[in-house]
Short mmCIF file of C-alpha atoms in Angstrom, two decimals:
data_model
loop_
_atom_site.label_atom_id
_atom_site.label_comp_id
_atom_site.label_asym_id
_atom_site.label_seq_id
_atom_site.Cartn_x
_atom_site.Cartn_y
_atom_site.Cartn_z
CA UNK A 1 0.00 0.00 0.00
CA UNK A 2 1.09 3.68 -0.53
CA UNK A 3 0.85 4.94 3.17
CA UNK A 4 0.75 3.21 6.79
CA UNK A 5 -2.90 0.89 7.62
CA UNK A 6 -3.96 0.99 10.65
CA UNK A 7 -7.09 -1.51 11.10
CA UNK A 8 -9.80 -1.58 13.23
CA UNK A 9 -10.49 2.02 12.49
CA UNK A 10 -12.95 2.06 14.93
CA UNK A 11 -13.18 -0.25 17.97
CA UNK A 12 -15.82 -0.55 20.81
CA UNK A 13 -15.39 -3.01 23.88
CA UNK A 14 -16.04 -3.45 27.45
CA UNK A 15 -14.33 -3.14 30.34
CA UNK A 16 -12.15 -5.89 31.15
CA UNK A 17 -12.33 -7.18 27.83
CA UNK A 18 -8.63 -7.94 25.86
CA UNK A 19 -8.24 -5.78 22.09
CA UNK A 20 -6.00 -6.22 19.09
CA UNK A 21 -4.67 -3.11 17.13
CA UNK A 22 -3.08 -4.16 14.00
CA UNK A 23 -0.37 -1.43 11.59
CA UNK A 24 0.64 -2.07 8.38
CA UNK A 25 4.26 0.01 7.74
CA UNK A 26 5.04 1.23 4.46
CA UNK A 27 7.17 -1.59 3.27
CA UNK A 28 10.74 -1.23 3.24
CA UNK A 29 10.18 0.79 6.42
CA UNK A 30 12.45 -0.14 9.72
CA UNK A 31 11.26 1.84 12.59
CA UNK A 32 8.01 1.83 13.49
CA UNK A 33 5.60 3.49 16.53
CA UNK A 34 3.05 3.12 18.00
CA UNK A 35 1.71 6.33 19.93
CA UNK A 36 -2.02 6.98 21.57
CA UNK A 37 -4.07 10.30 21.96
CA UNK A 38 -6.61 10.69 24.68
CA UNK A 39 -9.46 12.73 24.04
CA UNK A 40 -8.45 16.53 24.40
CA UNK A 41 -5.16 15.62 24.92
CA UNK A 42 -1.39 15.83 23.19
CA UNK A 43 0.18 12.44 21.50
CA UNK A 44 1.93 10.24 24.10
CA UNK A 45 4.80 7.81 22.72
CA UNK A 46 3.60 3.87 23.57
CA UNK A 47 6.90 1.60 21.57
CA UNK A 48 9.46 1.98 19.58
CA UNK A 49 10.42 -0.98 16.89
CA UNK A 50 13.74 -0.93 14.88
CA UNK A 51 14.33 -3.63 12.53
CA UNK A 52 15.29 -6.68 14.69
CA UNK A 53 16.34 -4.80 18.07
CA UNK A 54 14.69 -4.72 20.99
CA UNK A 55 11.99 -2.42 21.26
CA UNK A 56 12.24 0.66 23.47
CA UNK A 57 8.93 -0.32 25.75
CA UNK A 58 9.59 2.96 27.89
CA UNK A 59 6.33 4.35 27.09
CA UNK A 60 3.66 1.84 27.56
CA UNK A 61 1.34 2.92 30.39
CA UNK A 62 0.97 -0.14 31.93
CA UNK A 63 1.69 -4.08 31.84
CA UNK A 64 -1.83 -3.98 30.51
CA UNK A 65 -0.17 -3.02 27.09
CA UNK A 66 2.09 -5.10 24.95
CA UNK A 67 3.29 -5.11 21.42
CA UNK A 68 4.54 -7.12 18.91
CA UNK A 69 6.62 -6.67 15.22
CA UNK A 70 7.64 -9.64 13.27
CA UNK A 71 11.11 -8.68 11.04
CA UNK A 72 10.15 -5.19 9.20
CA UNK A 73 6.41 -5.96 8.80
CA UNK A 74 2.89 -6.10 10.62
CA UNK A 75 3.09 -4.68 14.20
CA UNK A 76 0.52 -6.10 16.60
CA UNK A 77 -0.38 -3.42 20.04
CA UNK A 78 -2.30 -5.79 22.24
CA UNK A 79 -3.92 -4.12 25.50
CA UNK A 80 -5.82 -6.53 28.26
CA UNK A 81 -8.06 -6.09 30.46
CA UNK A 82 -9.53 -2.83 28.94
CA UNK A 83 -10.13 0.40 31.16
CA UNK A 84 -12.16 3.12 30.47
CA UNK A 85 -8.76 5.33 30.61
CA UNK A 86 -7.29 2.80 27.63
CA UNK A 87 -10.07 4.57 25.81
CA UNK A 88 -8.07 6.76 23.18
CA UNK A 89 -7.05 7.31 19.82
CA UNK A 90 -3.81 4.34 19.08
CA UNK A 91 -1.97 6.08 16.21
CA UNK A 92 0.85 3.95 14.72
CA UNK A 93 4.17 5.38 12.11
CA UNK A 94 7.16 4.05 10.32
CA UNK A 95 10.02 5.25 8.67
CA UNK A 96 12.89 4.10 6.77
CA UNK A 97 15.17 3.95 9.74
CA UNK A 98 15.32 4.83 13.67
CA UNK A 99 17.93 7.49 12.61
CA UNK A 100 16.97 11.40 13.73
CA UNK A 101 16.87 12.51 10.96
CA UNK A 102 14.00 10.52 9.01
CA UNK A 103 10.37 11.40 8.89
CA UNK A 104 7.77 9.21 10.02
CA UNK A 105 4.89 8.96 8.27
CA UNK A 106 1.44 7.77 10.80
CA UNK A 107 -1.39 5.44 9.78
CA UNK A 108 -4.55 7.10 10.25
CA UNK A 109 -5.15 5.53 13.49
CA UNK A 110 -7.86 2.91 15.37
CA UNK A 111 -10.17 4.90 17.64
CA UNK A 112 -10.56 2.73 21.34
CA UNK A 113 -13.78 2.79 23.34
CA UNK A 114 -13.93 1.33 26.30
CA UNK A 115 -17.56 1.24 27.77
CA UNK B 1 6.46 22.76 33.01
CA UNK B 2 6.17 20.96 29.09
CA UNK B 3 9.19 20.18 27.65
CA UNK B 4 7.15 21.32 24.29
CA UNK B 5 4.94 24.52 23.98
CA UNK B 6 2.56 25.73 21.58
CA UNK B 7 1.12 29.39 21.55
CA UNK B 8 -1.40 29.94 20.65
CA UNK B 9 -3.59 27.13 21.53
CA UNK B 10 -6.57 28.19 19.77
CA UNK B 11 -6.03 30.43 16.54
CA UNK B 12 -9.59 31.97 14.58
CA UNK B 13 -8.69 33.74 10.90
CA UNK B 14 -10.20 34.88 8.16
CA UNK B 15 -9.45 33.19 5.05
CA UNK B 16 -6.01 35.47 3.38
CA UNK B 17 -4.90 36.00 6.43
CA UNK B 18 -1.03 35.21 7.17
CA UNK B 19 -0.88 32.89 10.25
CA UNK B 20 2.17 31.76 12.53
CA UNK B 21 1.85 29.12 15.08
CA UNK B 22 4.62 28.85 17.41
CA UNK B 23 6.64 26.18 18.98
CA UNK B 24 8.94 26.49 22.09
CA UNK B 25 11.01 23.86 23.65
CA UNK B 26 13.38 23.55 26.85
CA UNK B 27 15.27 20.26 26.02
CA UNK B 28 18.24 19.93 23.70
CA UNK B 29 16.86 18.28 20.44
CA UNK B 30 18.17 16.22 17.22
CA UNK B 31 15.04 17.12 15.05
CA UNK B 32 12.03 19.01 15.32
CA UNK B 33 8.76 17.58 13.43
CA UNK B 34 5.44 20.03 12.71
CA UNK B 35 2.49 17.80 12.04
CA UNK B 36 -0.93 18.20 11.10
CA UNK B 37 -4.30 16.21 12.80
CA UNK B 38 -7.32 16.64 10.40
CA UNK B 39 -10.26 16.81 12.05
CA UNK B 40 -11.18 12.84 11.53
CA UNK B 41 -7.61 12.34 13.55
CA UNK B 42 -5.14 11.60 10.47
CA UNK B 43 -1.83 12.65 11.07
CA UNK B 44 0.43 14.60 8.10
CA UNK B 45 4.04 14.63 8.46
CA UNK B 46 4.40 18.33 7.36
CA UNK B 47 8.09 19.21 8.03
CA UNK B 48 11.09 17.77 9.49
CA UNK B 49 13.63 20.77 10.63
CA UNK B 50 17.12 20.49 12.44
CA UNK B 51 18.17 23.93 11.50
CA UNK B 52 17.04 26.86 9.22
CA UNK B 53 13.36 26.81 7.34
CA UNK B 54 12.06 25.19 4.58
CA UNK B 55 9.20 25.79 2.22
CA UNK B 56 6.07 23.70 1.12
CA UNK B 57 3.96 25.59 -1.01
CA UNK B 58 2.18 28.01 1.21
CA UNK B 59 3.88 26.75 4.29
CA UNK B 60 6.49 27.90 5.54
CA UNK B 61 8.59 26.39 8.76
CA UNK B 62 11.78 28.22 10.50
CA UNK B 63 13.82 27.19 13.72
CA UNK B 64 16.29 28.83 15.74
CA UNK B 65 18.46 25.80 17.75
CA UNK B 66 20.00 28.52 19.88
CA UNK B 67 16.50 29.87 21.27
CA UNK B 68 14.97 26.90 21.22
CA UNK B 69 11.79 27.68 19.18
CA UNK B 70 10.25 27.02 15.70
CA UNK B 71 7.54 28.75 13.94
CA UNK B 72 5.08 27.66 11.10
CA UNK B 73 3.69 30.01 8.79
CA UNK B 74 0.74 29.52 6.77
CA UNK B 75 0.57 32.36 4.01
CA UNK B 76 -2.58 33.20 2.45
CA UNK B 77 -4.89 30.75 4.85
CA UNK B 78 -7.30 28.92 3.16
CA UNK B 79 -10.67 27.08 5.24
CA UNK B 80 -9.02 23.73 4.07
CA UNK B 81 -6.29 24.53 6.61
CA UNK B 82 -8.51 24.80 9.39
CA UNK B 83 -6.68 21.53 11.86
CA UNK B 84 -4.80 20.71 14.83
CA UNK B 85 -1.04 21.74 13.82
CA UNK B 86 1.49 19.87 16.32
CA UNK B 87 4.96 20.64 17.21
CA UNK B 88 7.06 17.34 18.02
CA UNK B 89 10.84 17.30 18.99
CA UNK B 90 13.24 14.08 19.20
CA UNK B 91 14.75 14.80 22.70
CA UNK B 92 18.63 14.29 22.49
CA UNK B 93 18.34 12.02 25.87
CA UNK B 94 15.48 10.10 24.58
CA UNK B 95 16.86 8.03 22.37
CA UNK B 96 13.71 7.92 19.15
CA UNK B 97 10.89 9.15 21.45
CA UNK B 98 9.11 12.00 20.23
CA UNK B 99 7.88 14.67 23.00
CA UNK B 100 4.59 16.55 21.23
CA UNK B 101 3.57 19.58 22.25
CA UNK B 102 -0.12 20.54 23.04
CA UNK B 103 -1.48 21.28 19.62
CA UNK B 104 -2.22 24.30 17.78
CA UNK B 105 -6.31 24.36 16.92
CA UNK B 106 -6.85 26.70 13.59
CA UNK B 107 -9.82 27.72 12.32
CA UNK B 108 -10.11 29.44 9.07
CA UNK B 109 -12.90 31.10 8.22
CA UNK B 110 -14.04 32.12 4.48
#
């Protein structure tokens, strides 16, 4: 595909209940993040992927939260045991490598609601 | 205190006008990012600045490393600009993390 999926778009679930975000990078891309946006709020870094590394974790909330990449493709965000406060907007981008210098372009994002 | 501000955080304008949005930071930064949110919640990777300004069409970004601050210009507004604009810097001590700043929300009136 031309830019980064993200799928569900839109996902509703209950309390207590375990969800599955999926992202699509743009292929050939290395580095990929996930980040989430409460409602009225700024962006907020989740988990950092970089090719086969280990991922910089530092920003998941909670051990609710987990993720997964496999190689340079599909990255999984897995939260359990939703909470009303998981309820957010779980944006995901890649780029062609974790260097400083390299734009990341974001997948439109799955909006989470927790009820 | 943010390590990433935005002034102002709400912006009105009538369509023509010439609009700056303005980014401040306190941290010692690699990069400095300036993104746009549409209103459905996509993200737009607008610029990517480590020094000096650049130029997209009628936008317009400039940073000054040694005051620590960035501005975007928008010249000759249009209502299609009307979004969240977002400041985002790559922290020298946080390794790829970005730190975002609160937002920017413009309206543009015709």
């Amino acid at each position: 595909g031309a830019g980064v999926s993200q799928s569900p778009s839109n996902k509703v679930t209950e309390k207590g209940k375990d969800v599955e975000l999926r992202c699509d990078p743009i292929s050939g891309h290395t580095a990929l993040y996930w980040y989430r946006q409460r409602l009225g709020q700024g962006l907020e870094f989740l988990i950092y992927f970089q090719g086969n590394s280990a991922p910089d974790k530092s920003g998941l909330p909670s051990d609710r939260f987990s993720a997964e990449r496999t190689g340079e493709s599909v990255s999984t965000l897995t939260i359990q045991r939703t909470q009303q406060e998981d309820s957010a907007v779980y944006l995901c981008a890649s780029s062609t490598s974790g260097t400083v210098n390299t734009e990341a372009f974001f997948g439109q994002g799955t909006r989470l609601t927790v009820v | 205190k943010n390590e990433v501000e935005q002034s102002p955080q709400n912006l009105t304008a009538q369509e023509g006008e010439f609009i700056t949005i303005n980014c401040s930071y306190s941290v010692g930064i690699s990069a400095l990012h300036w993104l746009q949110q549409h209103p459905g919640g996509g993200i737009v990777s607008l610029f990517m600045l480590s020094s000096g300004k650049k130029k997209h069409g009628r936008l317009i970004a400039t940073i000054n490393i040694q005051e620590k601050h960035s501005s975007l210009h928008i010249t000759a507004s249009h209502p299609r600009d009307s979004a969240v604009y977002i400041c985002a810097v790559r922290d020298n001590n946080a390794g790829n993390m970005l730190t975002f700043g609160g937002g920017t929300r413009l309206m543009v009136k015709p």
